[in-house]
Tab-separated table of C-alpha atoms and ligand atoms in Angstrom:
chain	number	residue	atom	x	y	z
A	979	UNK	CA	-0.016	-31.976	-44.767
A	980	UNK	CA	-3.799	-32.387	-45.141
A	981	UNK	CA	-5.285	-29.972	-48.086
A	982	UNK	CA	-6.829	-26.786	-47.130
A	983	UNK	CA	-10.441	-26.457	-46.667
A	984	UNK	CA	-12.654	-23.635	-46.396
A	985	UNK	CA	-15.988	-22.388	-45.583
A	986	UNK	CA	-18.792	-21.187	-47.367
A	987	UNK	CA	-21.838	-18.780	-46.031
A	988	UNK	CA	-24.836	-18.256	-47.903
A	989	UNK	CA	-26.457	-15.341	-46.181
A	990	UNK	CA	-30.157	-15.145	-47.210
A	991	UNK	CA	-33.178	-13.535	-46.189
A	992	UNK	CA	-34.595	-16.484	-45.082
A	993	UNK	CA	-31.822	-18.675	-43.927
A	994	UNK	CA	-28.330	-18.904	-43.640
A	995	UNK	CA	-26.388	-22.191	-45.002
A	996	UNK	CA	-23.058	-23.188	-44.594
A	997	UNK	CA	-20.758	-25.494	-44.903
A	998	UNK	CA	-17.146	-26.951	-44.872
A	999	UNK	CA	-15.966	-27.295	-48.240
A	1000	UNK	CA	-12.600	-29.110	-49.537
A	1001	UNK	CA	-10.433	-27.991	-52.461
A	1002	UNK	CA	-12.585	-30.298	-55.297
A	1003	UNK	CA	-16.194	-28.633	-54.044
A	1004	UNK	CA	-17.095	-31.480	-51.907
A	1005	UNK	CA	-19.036	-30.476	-48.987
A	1006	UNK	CA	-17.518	-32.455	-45.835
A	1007	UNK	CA	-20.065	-30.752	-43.428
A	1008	UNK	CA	-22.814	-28.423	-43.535
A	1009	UNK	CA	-25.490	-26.234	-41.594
A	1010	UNK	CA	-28.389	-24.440	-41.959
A	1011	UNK	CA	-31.060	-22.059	-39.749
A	1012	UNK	CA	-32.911	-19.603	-40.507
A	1013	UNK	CA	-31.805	-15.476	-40.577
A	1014	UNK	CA	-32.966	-14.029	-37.789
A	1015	UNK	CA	-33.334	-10.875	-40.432
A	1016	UNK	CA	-35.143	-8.755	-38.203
A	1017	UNK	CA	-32.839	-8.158	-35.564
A	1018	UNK	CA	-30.513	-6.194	-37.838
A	1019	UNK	CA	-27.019	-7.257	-38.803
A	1020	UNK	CA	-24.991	-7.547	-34.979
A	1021	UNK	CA	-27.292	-10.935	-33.832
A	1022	UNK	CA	-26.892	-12.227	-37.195
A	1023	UNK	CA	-22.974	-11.714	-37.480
A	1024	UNK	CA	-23.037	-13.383	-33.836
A	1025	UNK	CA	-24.699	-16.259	-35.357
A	1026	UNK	CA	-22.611	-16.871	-38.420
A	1027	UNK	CA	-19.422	-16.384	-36.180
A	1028	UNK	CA	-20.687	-19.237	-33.891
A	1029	UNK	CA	-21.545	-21.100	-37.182
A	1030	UNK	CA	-18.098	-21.045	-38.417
A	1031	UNK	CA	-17.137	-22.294	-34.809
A	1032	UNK	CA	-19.171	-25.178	-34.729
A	1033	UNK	CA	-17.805	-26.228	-38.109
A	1034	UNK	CA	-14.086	-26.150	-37.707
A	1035	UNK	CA	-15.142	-28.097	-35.152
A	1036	UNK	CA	-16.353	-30.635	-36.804
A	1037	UNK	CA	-14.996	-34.099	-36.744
A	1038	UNK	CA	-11.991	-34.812	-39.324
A	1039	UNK	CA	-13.003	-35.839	-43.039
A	1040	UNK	CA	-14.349	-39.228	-42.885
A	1041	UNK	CA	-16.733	-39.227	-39.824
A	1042	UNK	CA	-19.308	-36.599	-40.619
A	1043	UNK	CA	-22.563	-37.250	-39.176
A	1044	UNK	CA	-23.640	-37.665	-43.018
A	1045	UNK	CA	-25.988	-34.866	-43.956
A	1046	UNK	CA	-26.683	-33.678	-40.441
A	1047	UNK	CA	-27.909	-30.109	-40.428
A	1048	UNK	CA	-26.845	-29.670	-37.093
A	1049	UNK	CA	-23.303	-30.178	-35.712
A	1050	UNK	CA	-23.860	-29.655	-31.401
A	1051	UNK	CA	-20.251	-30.761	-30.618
A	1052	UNK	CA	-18.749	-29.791	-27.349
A	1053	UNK	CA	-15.643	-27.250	-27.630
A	1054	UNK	CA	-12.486	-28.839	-28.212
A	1055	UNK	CA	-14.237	-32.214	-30.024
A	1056	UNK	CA	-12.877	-33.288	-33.687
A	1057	UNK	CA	-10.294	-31.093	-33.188
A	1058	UNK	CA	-6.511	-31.540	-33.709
A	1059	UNK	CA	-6.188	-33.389	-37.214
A	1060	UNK	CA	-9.429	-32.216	-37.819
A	1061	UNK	CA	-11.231	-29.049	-40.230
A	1062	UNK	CA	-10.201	-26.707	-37.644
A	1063	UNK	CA	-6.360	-27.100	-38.654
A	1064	UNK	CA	-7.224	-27.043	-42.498
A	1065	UNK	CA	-9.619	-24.261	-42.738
A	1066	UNK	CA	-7.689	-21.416	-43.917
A	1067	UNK	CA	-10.638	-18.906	-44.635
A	1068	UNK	CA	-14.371	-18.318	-45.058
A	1069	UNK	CA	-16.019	-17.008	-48.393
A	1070	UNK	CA	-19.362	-15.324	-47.773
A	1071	UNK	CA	-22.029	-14.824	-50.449
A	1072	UNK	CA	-24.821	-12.150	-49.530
A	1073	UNK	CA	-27.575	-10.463	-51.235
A	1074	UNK	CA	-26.385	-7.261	-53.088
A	1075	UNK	CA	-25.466	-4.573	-54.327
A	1076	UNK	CA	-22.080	-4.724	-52.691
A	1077	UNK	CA	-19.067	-2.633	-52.206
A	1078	UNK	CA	-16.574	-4.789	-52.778
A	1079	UNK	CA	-13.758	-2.949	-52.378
A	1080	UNK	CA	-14.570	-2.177	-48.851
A	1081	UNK	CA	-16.189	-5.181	-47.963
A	1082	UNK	CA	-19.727	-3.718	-47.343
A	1083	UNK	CA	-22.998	-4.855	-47.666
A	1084	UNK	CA	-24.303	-1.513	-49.531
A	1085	UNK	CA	-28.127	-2.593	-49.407
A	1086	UNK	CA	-30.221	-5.384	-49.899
A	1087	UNK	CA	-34.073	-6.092	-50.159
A	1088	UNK	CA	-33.635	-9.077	-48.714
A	1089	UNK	CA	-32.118	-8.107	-45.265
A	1090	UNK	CA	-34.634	-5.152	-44.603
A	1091	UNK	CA	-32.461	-2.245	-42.306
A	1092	UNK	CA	-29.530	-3.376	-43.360
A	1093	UNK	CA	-27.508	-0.628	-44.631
A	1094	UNK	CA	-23.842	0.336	-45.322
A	1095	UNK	CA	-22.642	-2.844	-43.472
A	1096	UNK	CA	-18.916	-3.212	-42.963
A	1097	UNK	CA	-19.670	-7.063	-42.644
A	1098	UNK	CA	-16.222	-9.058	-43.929
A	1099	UNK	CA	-14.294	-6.882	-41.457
A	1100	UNK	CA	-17.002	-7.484	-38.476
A	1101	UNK	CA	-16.958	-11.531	-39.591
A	1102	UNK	CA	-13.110	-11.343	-39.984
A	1103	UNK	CA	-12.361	-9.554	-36.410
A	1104	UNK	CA	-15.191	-12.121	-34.852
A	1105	UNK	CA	-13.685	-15.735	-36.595
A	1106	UNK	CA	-10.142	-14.730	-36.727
A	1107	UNK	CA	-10.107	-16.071	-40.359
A	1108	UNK	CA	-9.518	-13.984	-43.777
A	1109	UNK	CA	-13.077	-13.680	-45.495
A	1110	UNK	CA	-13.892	-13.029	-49.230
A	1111	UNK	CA	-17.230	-11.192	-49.786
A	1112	UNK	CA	-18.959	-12.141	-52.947
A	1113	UNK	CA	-22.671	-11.633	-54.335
A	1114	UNK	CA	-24.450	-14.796	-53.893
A	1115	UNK	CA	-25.500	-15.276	-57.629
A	1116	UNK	CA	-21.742	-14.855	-58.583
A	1117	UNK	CA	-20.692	-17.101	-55.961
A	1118	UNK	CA	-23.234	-19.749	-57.306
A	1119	UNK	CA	-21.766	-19.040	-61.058
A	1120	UNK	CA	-18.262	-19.503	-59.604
A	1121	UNK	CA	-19.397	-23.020	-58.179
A	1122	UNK	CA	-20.766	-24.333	-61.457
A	1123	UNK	CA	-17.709	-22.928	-62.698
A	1124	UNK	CA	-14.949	-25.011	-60.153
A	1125	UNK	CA	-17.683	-27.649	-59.180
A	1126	UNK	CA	-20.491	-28.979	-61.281
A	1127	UNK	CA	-21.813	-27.898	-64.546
A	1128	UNK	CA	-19.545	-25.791	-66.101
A	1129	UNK	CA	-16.467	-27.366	-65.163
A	1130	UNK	CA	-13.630	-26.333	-67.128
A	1131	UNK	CA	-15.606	-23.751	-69.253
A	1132	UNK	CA	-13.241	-20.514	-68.273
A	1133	UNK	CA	-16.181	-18.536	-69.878
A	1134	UNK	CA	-19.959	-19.298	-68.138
A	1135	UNK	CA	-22.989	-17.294	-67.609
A	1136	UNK	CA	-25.190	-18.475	-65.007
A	1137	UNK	CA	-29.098	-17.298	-64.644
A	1138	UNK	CA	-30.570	-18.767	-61.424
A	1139	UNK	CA	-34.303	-18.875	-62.234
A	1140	UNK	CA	-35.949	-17.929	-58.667
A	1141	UNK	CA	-38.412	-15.779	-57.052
A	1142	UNK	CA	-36.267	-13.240	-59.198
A	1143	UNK	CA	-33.419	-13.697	-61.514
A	1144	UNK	CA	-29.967	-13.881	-60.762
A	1145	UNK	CA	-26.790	-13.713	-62.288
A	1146	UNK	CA	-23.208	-14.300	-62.835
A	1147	UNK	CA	-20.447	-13.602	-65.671
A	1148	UNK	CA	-17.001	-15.597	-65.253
A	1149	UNK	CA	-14.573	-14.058	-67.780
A	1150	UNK	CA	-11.435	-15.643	-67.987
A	1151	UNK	CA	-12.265	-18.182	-65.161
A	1152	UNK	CA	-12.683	-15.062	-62.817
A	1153	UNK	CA	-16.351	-13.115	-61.677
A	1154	UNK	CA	-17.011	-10.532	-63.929
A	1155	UNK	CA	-17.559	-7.340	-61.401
A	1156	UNK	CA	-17.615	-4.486	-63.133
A	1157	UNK	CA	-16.790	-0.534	-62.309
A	1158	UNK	CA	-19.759	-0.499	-59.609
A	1159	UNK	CA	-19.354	-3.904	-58.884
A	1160	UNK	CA	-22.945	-4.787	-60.059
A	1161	UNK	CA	-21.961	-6.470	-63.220
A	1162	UNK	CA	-24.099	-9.317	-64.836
A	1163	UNK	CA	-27.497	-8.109	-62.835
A	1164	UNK	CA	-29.383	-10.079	-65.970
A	1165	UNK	CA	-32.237	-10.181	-64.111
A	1166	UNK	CA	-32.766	-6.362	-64.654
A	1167	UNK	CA	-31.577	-6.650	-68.872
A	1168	UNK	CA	-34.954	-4.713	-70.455
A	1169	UNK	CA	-36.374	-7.855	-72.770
A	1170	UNK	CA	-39.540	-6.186	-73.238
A	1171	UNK	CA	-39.905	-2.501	-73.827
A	1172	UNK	CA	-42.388	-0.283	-71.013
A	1173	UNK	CA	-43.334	-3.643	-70.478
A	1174	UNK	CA	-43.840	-4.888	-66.965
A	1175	UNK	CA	-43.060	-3.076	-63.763
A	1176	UNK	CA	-40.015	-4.082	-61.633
A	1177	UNK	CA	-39.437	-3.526	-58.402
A	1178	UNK	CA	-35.940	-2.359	-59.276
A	1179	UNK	CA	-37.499	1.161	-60.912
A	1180	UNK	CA	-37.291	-0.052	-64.560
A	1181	UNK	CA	-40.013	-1.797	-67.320
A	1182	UNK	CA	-39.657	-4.676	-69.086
A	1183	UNK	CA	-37.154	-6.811	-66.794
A	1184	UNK	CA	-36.574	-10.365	-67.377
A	1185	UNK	CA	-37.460	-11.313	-64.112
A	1186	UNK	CA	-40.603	-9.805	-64.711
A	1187	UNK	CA	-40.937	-12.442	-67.219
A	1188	UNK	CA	-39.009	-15.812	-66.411
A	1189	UNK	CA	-38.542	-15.753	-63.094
A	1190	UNK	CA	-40.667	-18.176	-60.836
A	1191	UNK	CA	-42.877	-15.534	-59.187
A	1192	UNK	CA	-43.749	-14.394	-62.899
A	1193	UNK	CA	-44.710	-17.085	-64.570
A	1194	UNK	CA	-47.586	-17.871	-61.255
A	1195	UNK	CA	-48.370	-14.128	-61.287
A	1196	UNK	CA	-48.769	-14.205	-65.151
A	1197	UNK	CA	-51.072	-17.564	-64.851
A	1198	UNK	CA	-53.062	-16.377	-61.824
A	1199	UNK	CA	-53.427	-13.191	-64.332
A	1200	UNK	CA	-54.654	-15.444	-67.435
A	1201	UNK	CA	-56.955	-17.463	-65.143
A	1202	UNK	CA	-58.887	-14.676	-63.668
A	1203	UNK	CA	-62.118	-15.311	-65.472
A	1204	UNK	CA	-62.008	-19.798	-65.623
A	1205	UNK	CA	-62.696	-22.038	-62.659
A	1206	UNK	CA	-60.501	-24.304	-61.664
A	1207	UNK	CA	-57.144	-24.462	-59.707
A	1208	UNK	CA	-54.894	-21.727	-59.865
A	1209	UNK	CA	-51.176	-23.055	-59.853
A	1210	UNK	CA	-49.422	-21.971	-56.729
A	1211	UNK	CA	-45.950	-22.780	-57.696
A	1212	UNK	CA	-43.881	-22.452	-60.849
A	1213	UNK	CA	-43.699	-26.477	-60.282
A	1214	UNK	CA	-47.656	-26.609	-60.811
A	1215	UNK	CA	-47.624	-24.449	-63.951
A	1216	UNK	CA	-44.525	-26.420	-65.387
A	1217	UNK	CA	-47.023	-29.907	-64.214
A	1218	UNK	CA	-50.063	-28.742	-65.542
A	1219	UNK	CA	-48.571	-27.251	-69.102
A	1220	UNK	CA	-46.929	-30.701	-69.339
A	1221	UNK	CA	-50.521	-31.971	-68.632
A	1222	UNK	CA	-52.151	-29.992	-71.763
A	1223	UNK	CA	-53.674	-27.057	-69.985
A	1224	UNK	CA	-53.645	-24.474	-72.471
A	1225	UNK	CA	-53.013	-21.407	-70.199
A	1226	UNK	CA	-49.964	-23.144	-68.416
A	1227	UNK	CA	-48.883	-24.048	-71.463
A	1228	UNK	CA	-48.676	-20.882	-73.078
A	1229	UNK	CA	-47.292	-19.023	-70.092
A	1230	UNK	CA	-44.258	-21.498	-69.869
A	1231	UNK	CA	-43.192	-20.913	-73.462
A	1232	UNK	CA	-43.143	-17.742	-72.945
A	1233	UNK	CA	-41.302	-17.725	-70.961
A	1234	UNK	CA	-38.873	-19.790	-72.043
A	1235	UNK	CA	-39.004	-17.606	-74.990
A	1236	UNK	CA	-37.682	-14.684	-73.143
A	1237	UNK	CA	-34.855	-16.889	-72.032
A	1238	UNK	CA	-34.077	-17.985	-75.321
A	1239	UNK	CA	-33.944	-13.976	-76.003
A	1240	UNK	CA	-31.984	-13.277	-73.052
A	1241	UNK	CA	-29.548	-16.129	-74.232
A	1242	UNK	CA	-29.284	-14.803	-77.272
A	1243	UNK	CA	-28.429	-11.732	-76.281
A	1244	UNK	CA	-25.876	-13.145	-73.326
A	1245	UNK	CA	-24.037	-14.830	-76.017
A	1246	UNK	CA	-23.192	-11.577	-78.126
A	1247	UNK	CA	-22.151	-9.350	-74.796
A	1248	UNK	CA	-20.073	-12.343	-73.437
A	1249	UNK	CA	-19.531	-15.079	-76.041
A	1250	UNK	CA	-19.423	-17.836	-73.555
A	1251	UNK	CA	-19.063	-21.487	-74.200
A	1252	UNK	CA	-21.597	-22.473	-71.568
A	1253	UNK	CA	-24.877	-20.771	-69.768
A	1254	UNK	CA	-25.853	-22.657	-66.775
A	1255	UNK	CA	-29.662	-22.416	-65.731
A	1256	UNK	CA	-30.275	-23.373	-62.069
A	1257	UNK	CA	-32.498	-21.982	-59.059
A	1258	UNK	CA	-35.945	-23.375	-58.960
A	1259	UNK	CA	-37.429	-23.631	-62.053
A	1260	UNK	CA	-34.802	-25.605	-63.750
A	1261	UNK	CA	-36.108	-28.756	-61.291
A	1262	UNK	CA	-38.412	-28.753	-64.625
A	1263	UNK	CA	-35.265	-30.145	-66.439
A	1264	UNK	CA	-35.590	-30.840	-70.211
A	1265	UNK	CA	-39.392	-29.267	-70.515
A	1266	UNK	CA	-37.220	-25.847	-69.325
A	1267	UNK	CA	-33.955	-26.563	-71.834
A	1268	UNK	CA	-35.436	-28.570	-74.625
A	1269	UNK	CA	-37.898	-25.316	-75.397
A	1270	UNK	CA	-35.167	-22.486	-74.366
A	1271	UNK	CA	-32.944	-24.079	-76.732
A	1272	UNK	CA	-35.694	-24.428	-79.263
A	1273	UNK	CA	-36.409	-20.523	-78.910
A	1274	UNK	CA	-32.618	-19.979	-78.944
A	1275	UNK	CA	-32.394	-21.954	-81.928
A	1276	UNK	CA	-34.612	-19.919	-83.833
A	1277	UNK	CA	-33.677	-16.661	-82.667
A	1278	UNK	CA	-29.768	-16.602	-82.436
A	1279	UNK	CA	-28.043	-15.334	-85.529
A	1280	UNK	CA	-26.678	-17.682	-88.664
A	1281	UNK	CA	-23.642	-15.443	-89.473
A	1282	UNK	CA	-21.694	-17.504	-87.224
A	1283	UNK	CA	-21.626	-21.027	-85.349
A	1284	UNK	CA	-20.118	-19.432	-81.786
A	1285	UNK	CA	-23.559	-20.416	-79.403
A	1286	UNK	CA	-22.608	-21.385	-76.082
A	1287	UNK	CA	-24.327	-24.660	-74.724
A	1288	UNK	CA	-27.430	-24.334	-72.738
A	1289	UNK	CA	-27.478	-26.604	-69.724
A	1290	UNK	CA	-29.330	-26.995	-66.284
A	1291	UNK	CA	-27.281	-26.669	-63.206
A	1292	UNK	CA	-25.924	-29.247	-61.373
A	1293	UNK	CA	-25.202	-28.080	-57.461
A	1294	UNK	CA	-28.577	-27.275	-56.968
A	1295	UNK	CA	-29.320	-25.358	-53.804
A	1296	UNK	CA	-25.347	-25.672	-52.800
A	1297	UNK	CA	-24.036	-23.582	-55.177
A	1298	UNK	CA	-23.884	-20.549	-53.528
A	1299	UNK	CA	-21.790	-22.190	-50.542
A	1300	UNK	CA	-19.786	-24.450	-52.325
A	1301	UNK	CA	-18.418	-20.871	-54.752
A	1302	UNK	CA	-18.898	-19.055	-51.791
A	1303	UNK	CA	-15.958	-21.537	-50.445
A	1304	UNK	CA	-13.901	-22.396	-53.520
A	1305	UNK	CA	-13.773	-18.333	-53.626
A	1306	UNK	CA	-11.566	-18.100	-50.491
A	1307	UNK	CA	-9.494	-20.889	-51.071
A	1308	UNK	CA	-6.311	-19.912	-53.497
A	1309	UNK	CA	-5.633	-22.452	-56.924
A	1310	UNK	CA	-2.515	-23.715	-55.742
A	1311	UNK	CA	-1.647	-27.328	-54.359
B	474	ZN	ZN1	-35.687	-4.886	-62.821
């Protein structure tokens, strides 16, 4: 019998991707379109239900249409000893805060009116298929984890550097949830006192301080009285510091000094062996790790030799699916 498969949904604000996934983290097929957000949550569980048709109908491993984005097969096509036969659920990573335990999206910033919805029952009773809810930085964490760079490291943090931060804890080679199931929101761990606002309700968040959006907001900030280009894009700050502009410059060590900080920090809650840095602004590569280890270096403590490895992601922009999958797909065979 062929191995199972399953598939992975990464539900953003913005736009939904999925994809068929096999038991190693390879992705045999995949699609994307954008979230039609703003027509609440019934349209959009339509959608992903006919997205999880139109890839179990995809043709059998071995004649995917490459990277298509688009799979318009007529019903009944690839089917047989195809991924219809092999997919045995879907794992679906949204925005949180979740409710795990009933399977509801709780609330999300991202998904504006969505509230209290009951959505792995509603995809579940619309697919047929058993599907395991998950908060899309945890699912990305828990495909570094099974899939690229943290492979074999039963013990990972993952910060996913974005327009915010995001997180995810594996323990034991399992997500770290917590009571509220909100564990590992590092985005929101306080690095500087009544420092900046976050939208969250506290001061002093990391995000407010390493994410993408900061560091333009902080240069934009610095720049207000030269001439000159203003960076529009993490990218162009990471470019132009790399260049010798002063401003950049500073603003991207600092901020890889409060990721040093947050390291240090995420080593002595969790004492893992690896912490994975992915989302946007590790595309940077070595001018991101070289100076967060640097900062780490200096900062960690000398009482012991336990720091966990600092390393850039490797799935990219796939993470989330490829966890999202590897999450409803059991260890065995
Ligand atoms: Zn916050």
């Amino acid at each position: 019998m062929n191995p199972p498969l399953a598939i992975g949904i990464d539900l953003g604000g913005t736009n939904i991707k999925a994809a068929v996934v096999d038991r190693d983290g390879n992705i045999l097929h995949r699609h994307e379109q954008p979230t039609a957000a703003a027509r609440g949550p019934g349209p959009v569980l339509d959608d992903l239900a006919d997205i999880v048709r139109r890839l179990s109908s995809s043709p059998p491993q071995g004649v995917s249409p490459g990277d298509s984005k688009h799979l318009p097969l007529p019903p009944g096509e690839g089917r047989g000893e195809g991924t219809i036969d092999r997919v045995i659920g879907i794992g679906l990573a949204t925005p949180g805060p979740l409710d795990l335990r009933e399977g509801r999206i709780v609330l999300t910033a991202n998904l504006p009116g969505w509230k209290d919805v009951p959505i792995r029952n509603a995809l579940r009773e619309k697919t047929g298929l058993p599907v395991t809810l998950e908060n899309d930085a945890n699912a990305a964490a828990f495909g570094e984890y099974r899939a690229g760079a943290g492979r074999g490291d039963d013990h990972l943090v993952m910060l996913t550097l974005g327009t915010g931060v995001g997180a995810g804890v594996i323990l034991n080679g399992r997500i770290l949830h917590g009571h509220f199931d909100n564990a590992a929101e590092l985005g929101h761990m306080i690095v500087v006192v009544d420092g900046l606002p976050c939208p969250c309700g506290q001061r002093g968040c990391l995000e407010q301080y390493a994410s993408a959006n900061a560091i333009v907001r902080r240069v934009a900030d610095l720049n207000r009285d030269r001439y000159g280009a203003v960076p529009r894009s993490a990218e162009d700050v990471a470019k132009a510091a790399a260049d010798g502009d002063s401003i950049c410059e500073r603003v991207w060590d600092e901020a890889c000094l409060y990721l040093a900080i947050a390291c240090v920090n995420i080593q002595h809650v969790y004492n893992p062996s690896k912490i994975v840095l992915g989302g946007g602004l590790s595309n940077a590569g070595a001018q991101l790790l070289d100076r967060v280890n640097a900062h780490f270096r200096k900062h960690t403590w000398s009482l012991h030799a336990d720091a966990p490895e600092i390393v850039l992601a490797q799935l990219g922009p796939d993470a989330g699916v490829i966890g999202a999958a590897m999450l409803a797909m059991p260890l065995i065979a």
